[in-house]
mmCIF file of C-alpha atoms and ligand atoms in Angstrom:
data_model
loop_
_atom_site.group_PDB
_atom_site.id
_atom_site.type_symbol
_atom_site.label_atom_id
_atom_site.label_comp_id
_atom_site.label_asym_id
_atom_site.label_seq_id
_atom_site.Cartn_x
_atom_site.Cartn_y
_atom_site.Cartn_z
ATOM 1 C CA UNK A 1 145.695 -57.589 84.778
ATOM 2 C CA UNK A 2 142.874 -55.150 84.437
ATOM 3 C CA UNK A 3 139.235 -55.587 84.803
ATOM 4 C CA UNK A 4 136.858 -55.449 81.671
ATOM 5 C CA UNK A 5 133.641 -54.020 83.127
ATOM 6 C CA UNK A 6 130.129 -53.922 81.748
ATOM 7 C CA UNK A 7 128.118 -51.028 84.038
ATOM 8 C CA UNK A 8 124.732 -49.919 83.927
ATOM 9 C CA UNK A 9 123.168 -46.747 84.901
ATOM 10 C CA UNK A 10 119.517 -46.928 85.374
ATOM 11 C CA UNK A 11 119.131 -42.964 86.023
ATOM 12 C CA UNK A 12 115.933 -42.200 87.557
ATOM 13 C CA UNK A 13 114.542 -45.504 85.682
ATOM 14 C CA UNK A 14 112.772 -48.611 87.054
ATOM 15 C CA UNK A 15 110.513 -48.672 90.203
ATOM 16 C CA UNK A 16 110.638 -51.402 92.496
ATOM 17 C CA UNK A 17 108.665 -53.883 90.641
ATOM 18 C CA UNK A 18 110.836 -53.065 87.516
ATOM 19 C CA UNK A 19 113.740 -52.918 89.139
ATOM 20 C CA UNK A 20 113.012 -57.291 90.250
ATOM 21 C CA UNK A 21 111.980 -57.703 86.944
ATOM 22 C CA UNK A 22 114.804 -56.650 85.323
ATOM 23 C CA UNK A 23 117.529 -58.121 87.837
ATOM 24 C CA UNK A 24 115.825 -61.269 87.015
ATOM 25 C CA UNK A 25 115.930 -60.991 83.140
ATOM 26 C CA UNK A 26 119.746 -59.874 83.226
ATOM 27 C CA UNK A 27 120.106 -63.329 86.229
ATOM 28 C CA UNK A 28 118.815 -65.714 83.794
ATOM 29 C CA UNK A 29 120.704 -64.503 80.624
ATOM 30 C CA UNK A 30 124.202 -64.020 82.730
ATOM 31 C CA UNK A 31 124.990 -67.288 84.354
ATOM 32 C CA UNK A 32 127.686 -66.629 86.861
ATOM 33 C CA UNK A 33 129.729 -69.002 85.424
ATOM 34 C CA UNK A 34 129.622 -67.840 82.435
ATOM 35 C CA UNK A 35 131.490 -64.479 83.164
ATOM 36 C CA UNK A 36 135.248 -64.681 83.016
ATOM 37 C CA UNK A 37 137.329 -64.183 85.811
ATOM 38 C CA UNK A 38 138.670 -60.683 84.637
ATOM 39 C CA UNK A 39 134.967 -59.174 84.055
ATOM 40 C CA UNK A 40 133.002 -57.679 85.847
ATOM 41 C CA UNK A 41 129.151 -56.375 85.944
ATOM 42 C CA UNK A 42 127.713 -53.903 87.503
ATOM 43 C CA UNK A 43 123.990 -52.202 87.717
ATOM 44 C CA UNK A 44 123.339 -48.927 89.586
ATOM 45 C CA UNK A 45 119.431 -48.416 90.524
ATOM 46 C CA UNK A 46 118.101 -45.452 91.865
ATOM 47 C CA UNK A 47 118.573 -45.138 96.139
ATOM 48 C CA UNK A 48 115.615 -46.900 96.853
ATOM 49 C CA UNK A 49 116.114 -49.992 95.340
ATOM 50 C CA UNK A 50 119.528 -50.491 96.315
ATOM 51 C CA UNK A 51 118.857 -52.919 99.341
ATOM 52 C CA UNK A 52 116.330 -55.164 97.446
ATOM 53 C CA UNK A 53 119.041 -55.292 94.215
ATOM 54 C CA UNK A 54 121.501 -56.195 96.222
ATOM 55 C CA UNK A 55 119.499 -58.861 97.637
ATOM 56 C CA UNK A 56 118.227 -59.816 93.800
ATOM 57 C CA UNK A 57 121.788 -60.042 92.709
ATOM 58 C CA UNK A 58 123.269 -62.618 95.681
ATOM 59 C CA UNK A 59 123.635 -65.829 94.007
ATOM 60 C CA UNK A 60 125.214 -64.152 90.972
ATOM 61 C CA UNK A 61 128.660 -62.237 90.022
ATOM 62 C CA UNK A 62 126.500 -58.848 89.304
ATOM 63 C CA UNK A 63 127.659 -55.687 91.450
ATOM 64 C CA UNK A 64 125.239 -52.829 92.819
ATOM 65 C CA UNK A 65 126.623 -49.558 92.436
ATOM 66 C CA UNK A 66 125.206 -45.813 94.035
ATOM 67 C CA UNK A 67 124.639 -43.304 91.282
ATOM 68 C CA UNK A 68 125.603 -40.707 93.844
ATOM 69 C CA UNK A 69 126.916 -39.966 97.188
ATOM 70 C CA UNK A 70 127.308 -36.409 99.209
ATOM 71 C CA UNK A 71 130.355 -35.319 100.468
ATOM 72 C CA UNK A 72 129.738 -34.760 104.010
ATOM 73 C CA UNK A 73 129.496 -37.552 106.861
ATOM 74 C CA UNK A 74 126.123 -36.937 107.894
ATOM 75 C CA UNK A 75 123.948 -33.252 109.094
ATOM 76 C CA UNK A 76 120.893 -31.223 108.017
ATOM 77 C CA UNK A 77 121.344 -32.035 104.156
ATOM 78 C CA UNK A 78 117.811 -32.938 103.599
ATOM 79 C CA UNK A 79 117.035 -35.265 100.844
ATOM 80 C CA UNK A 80 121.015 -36.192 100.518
ATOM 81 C CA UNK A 81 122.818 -40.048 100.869
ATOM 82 C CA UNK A 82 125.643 -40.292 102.619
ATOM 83 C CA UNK A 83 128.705 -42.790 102.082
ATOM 84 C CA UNK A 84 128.166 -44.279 105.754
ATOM 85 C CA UNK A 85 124.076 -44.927 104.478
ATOM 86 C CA UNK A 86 125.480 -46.765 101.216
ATOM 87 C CA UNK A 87 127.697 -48.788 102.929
ATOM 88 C CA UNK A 88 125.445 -49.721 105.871
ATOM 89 C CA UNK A 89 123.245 -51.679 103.108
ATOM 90 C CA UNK A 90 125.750 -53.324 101.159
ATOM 91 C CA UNK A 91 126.683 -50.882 98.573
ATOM 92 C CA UNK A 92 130.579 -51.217 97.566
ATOM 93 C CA UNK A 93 130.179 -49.098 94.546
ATOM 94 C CA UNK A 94 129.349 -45.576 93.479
ATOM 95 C CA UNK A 95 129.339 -43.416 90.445
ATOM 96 C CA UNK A 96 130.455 -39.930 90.722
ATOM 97 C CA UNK A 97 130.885 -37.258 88.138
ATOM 98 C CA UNK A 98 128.295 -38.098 85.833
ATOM 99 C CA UNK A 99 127.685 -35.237 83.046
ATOM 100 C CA UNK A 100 124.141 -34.838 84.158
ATOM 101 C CA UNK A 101 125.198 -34.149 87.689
ATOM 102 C CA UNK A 102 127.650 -32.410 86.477
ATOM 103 C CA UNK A 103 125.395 -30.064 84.126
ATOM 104 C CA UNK A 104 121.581 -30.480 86.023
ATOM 105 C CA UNK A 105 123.317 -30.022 89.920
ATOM 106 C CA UNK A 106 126.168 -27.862 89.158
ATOM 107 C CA UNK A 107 128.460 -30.575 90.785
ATOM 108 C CA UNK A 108 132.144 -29.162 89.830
ATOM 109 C CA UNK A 109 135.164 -30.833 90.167
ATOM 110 C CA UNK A 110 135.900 -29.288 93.451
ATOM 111 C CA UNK A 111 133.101 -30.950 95.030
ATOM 112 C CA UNK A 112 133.842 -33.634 93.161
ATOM 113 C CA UNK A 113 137.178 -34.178 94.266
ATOM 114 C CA UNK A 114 135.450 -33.960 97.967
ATOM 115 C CA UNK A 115 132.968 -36.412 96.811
ATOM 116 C CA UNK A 116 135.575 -38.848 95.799
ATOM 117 C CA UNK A 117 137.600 -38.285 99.000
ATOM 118 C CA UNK A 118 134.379 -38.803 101.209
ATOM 119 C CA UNK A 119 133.664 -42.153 99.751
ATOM 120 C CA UNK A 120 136.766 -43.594 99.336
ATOM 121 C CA UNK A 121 137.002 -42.962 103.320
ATOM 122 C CA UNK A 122 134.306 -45.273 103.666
ATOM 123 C CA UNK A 123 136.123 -48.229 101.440
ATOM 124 C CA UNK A 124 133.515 -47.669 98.263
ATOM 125 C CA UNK A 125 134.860 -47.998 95.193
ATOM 126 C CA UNK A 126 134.217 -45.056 92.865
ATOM 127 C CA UNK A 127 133.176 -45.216 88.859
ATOM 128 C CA UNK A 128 134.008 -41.586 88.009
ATOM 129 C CA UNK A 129 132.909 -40.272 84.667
ATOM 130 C CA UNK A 130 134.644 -37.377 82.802
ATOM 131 C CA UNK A 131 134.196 -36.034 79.218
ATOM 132 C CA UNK A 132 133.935 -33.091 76.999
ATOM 133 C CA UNK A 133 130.988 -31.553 75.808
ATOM 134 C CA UNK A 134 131.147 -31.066 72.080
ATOM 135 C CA UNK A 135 131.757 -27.154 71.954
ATOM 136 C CA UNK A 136 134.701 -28.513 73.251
ATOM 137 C CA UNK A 137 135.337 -31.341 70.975
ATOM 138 C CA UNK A 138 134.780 -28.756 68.318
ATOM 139 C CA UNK A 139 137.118 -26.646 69.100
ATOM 140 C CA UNK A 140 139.781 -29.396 69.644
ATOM 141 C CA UNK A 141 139.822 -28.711 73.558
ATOM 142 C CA UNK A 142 139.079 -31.937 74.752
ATOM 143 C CA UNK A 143 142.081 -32.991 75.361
ATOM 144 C CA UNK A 144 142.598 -30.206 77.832
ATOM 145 C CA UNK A 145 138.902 -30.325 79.356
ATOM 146 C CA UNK A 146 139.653 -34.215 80.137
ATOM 147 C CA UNK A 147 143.224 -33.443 81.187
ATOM 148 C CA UNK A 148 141.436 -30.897 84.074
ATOM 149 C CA UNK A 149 138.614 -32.965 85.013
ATOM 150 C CA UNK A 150 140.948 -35.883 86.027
ATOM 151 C CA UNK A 151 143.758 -33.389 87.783
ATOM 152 C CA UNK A 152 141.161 -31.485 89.856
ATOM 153 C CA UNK A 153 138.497 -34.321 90.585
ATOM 154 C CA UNK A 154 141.041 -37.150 91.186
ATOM 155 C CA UNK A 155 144.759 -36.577 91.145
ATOM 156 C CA UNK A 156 144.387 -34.934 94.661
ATOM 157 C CA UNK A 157 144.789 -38.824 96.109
ATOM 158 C CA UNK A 158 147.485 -41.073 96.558
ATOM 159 C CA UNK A 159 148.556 -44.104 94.677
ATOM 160 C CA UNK A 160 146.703 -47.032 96.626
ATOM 161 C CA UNK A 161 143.484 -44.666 96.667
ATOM 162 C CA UNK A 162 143.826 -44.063 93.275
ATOM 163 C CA UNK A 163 144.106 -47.933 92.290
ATOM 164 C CA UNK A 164 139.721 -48.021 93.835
ATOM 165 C CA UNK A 165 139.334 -46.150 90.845
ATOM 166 C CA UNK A 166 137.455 -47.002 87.578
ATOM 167 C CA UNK A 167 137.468 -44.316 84.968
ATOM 168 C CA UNK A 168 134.579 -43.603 82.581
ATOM 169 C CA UNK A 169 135.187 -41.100 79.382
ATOM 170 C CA UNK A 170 131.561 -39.950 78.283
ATOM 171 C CA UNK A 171 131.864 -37.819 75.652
ATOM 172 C CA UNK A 172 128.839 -35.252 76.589
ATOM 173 C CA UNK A 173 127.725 -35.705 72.896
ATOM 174 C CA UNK A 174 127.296 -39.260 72.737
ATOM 175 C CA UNK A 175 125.436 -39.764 75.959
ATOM 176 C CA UNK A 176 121.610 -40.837 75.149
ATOM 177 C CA UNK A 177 121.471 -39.137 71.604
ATOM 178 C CA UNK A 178 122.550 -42.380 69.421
ATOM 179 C CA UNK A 179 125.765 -40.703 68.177
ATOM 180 C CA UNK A 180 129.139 -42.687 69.391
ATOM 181 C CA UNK A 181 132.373 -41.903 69.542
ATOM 182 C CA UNK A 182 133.888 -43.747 66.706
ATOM 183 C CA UNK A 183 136.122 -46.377 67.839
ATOM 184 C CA UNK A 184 139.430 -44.869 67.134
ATOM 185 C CA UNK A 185 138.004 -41.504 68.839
ATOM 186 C CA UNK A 186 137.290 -43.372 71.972
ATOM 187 C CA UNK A 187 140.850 -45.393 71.954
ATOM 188 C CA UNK A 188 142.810 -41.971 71.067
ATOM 189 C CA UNK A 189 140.980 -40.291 74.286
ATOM 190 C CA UNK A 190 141.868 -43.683 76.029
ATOM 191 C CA UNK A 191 145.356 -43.605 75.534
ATOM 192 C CA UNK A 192 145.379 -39.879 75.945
ATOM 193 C CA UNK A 193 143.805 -40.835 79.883
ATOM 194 C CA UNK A 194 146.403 -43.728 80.317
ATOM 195 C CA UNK A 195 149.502 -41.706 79.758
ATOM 196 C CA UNK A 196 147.926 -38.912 82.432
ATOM 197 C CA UNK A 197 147.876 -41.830 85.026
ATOM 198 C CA UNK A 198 151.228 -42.700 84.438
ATOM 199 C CA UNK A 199 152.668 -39.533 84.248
ATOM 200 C CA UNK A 200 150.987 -38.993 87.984
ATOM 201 C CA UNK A 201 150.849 -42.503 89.330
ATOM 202 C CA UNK A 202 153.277 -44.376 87.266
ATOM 203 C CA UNK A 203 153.131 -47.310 84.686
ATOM 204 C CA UNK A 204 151.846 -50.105 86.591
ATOM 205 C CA UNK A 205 148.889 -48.007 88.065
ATOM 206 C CA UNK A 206 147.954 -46.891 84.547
ATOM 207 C CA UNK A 207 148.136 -50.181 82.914
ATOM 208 C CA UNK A 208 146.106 -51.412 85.738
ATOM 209 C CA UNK A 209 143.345 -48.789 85.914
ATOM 210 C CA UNK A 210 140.095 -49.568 83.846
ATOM 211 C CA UNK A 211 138.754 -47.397 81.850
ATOM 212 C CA UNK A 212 135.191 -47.514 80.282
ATOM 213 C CA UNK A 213 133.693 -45.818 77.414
ATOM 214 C CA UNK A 214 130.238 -44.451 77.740
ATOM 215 C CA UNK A 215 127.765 -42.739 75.430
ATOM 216 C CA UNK A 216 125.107 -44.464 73.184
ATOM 217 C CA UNK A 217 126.530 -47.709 72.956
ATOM 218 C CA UNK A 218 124.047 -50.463 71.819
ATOM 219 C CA UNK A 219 124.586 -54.233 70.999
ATOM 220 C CA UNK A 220 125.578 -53.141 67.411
ATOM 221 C CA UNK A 221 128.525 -51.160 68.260
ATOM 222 C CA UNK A 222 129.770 -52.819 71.630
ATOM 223 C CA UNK A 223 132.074 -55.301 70.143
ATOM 224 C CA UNK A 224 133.981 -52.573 68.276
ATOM 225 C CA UNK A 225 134.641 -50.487 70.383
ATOM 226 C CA UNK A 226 135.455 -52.782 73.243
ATOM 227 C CA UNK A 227 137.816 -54.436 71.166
ATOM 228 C CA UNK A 228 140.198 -51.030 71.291
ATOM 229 C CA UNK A 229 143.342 -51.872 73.374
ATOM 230 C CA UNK A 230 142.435 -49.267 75.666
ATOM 231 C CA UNK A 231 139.038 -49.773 76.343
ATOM 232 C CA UNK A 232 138.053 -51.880 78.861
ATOM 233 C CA UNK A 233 134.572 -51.715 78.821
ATOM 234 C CA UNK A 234 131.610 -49.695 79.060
ATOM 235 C CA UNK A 235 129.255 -47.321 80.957
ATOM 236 C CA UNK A 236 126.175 -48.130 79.504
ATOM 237 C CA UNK A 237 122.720 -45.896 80.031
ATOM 238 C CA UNK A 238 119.486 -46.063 77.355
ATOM 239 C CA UNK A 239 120.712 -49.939 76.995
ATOM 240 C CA UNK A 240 121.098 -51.274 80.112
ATOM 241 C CA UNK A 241 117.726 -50.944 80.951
ATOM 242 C CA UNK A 242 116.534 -53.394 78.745
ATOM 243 C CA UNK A 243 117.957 -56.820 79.428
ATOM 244 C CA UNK A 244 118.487 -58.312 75.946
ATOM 245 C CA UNK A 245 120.258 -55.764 74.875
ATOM 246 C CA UNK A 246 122.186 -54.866 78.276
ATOM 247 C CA UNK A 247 123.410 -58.857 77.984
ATOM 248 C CA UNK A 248 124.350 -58.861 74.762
ATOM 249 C CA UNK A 249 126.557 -56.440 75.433
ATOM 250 C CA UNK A 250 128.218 -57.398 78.264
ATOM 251 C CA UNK A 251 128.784 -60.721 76.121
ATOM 252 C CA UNK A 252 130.790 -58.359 73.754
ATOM 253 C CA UNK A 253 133.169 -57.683 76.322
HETATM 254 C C1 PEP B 1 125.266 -42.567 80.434
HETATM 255 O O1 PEP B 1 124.354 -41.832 80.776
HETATM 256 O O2 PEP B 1 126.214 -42.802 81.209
HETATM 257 C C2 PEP B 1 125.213 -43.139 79.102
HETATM 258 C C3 PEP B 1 126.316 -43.638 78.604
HETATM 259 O O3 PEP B 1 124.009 -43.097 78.471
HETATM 260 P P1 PEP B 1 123.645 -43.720 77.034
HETATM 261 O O4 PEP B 1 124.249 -45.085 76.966
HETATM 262 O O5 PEP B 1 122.159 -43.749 76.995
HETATM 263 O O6 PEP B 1 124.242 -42.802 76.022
#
């Protein structure tokens, strides 16, 4: 059975002290026996506080994830993380594809699909975002732009790489500017992913995939739109870095 996953990306949020503080706030309200067996969560602080997170999250179920990884092994990249460096301090998680690398650092899906390849070599398991931006959704593209990202940043691997995979649709125009997908928007795009996995990888990788939805959503709207059949949680940004409102929505998953 799939996962239902509650992920939070900090951005370039939350210095060290922050960063204890607010493992220890989301500790305290998320009991590890309290999440069920098919959920997981999962933060993603910046580089620099991914050792002591790690260490902050040990005695509970919470994950750590990367925000970013470069393609290549190791070299004269200065100021670049490679997969070997995230997995050397415990990281077993990293997001790639995330609209504002994707608009900010001109990361494309060709170096995305490298990206993906690079880590997966070195057994992390990848979050990997995709959406439209909303010239796109205006123009009734987005089905197309979506159907591109995924063949060109991801269908280049084989089925048991592909199954490391969890998918996030951010729609461009609901990321950090309070406007959501509605519901049904997000579950029509869901299914719409779903049936491109099983068209490439067959039925029983697309039923087990997970895919998240990500783009402004708050305590308010989390229950509704997790409760679509294809939406198996969320990729969650302004709200996860404040804890009351990061739990309460991973206790509307
Ligand atoms: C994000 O950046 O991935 C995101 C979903 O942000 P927000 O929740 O703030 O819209």
């Amino acid at each position: 059975m799939r996962k239902k996953i509650v992920a939070g990306n900090w951005k370039m949020n939350m210095n060290l002290d922050e960063t204890k503080q607010l493992i220890k706030q989301i500790n305290k309200e998320i009991k590890a026996e309290e999440l069920a067996d098919n959920t997981r969560v999962i933060i993603a602080p910046s580089f620099v506080n991914l050792k002591t997170a790690i260490k902050k999250v040990s005695k509970s179920n919470i994950e750590v994830a990367a925000q970013n990884v470069h393609q290549a092994k190791n070299g004269a990249f200065t100021g670049e993380i490679s997969a070997d460096m995230l997995t050397s301090v415990g990281v077993k998680i990293v997001i790639l594809g995330h609209s504002e690398r994707r608009e900010y650092f001109r990361e494309t899906d060709e170096l995305l699909a490298q990206k993906v390849t690079a880590a997966l070599e070195n057994n992390l398991e990848i979050i990997f975002c995709f959406g439209e931006v909303l010239e796109d959704r205006k123009s009734n593209n987005y089905f197309k732009v979506v159907e591109s990202q995924l063949k060109n940043g991801l269908f280049h691997l084989d089925k048991e790489d592909f199954s490391k995979i969890i998918l996030a649709y951010e729609p461009v125009w609901a990321i950090g500017t309070g406007e959501t997908a509605s519901p049904e928007q997000a579950q029509e795009m869901h299914a719409f992913v779903r049936e491109n996995i099983d068209k490439q990888y067959g039925q029983e990788v697309a039923n087990n995939v997970s895919i998240l939805y990500g783009g402004s959503v708050k305590p308010v709207n989390a229950k509704e739109i997790f409760s679509k059949q294809d939406v198996d949680g969320g990729l969650i940004g302004g709200a996860a870095l404040n804890a009351n409102d990061f739990t309460a929505i991973i206790k509307s998953v």
